[in-house]
Amino acid sequence: MTAAGGGRSRLAVQVEGTTFLVEVDDRPAGGLEVRIDGQPVEVDARLPLSGAGSLLLDGVSYLVDVRDGRGTTEVVVDGEVLRVHVEGIAGRRASPPAPDGAGPGQRLTAPMPGKVAAVLVEVGQHVERGAGLVVLEAMKMENEFRATGSGTVSEIHVKPGQAVDAGDVLVVIA
């Protein structure tokens, strides 16, 4: 398990409806430093994109099986099936736009509970891939979410200061 691209990765990991902030940093001497909701956790993982793997979490070993589900990933841990959704986030830095070829039709949803710090677009506004849409404040961090493709903002479901839950629709681009 390595931090995506080296350095630091911040992920919103939703497990059965509960969202955790997972931060992964490369250690200078090698290995990883992992924090879940700000708490340091000792982790060693051999997790494939699909199939069997292992997870050592704070000294406890788990056998896991990763399966693609409908829209989410299913992870079987010691026989218990958990539905997991992972989304990358960044502390007030832009989340990376989708790869080239991503088209219109984005339905931006909140990856975790939080408060809308800013809405950066208006209904009817044309946006290009990578344009900032909404800033969400969650877990003492501000996260700017960007357009995955070009299109026109057709719906805005939030306003600054509004509290949102994980999964709430924020903005729709047609």
Short mmCIF file of C-alpha atoms in Angstrom, two decimals, residues 2 6 23 33 42 47-48 64 67-68 76 80 90 92 95 120 123 131 142 144 155 157 170 172 174:
data_model
loop_
_atom_site.label_atom_id
_atom_site.label_comp_id
_atom_site.label_asym_id
_atom_site.label_seq_id
_atom_site.Cartn_x
_atom_site.Cartn_y
_atom_site.Cartn_z
CA THR A 2 1.52 3.31 -0.98
CA GLY A 6 4.07 9.52 -3.09
CA GLU A 23 -4.61 10.31 5.70
CA GLU A 33 2.13 6.76 8.40
CA GLU A 42 -0.38 1.00 12.50
CA LEU A 47 -4.82 -5.44 -0.79
CA PRO A 48 -5.35 -6.07 -4.50
CA VAL A 64 -9.88 -9.76 3.25
CA ARG A 67 -15.06 -7.61 -4.84
CA ASP A 68 -16.57 -5.15 -7.29
CA VAL A 76 -15.24 -9.20 2.98
CA GLU A 80 -18.51 -9.95 7.07
CA ALA A 90 -7.44 17.56 -0.51
CA ARG A 92 -8.22 23.36 0.33
CA SER A 95 -9.20 17.57 -5.99
CA LEU A 120 -18.13 28.74 -6.75
CA VAL A 123 -26.96 27.86 -12.50
CA ALA A 131 -13.21 24.24 -12.64
CA GLU A 142 -11.69 22.74 3.47
CA GLU A 144 -12.58 22.13 -3.08
CA GLU A 155 -28.72 22.51 -10.58
CA HIS A 157 -28.74 22.14 -4.23
CA LEU A 170 -24.42 19.44 -4.17
CA VAL A 172 -25.36 18.89 -11.16
CA ALA A 174 -25.42 18.74 -17.73
#
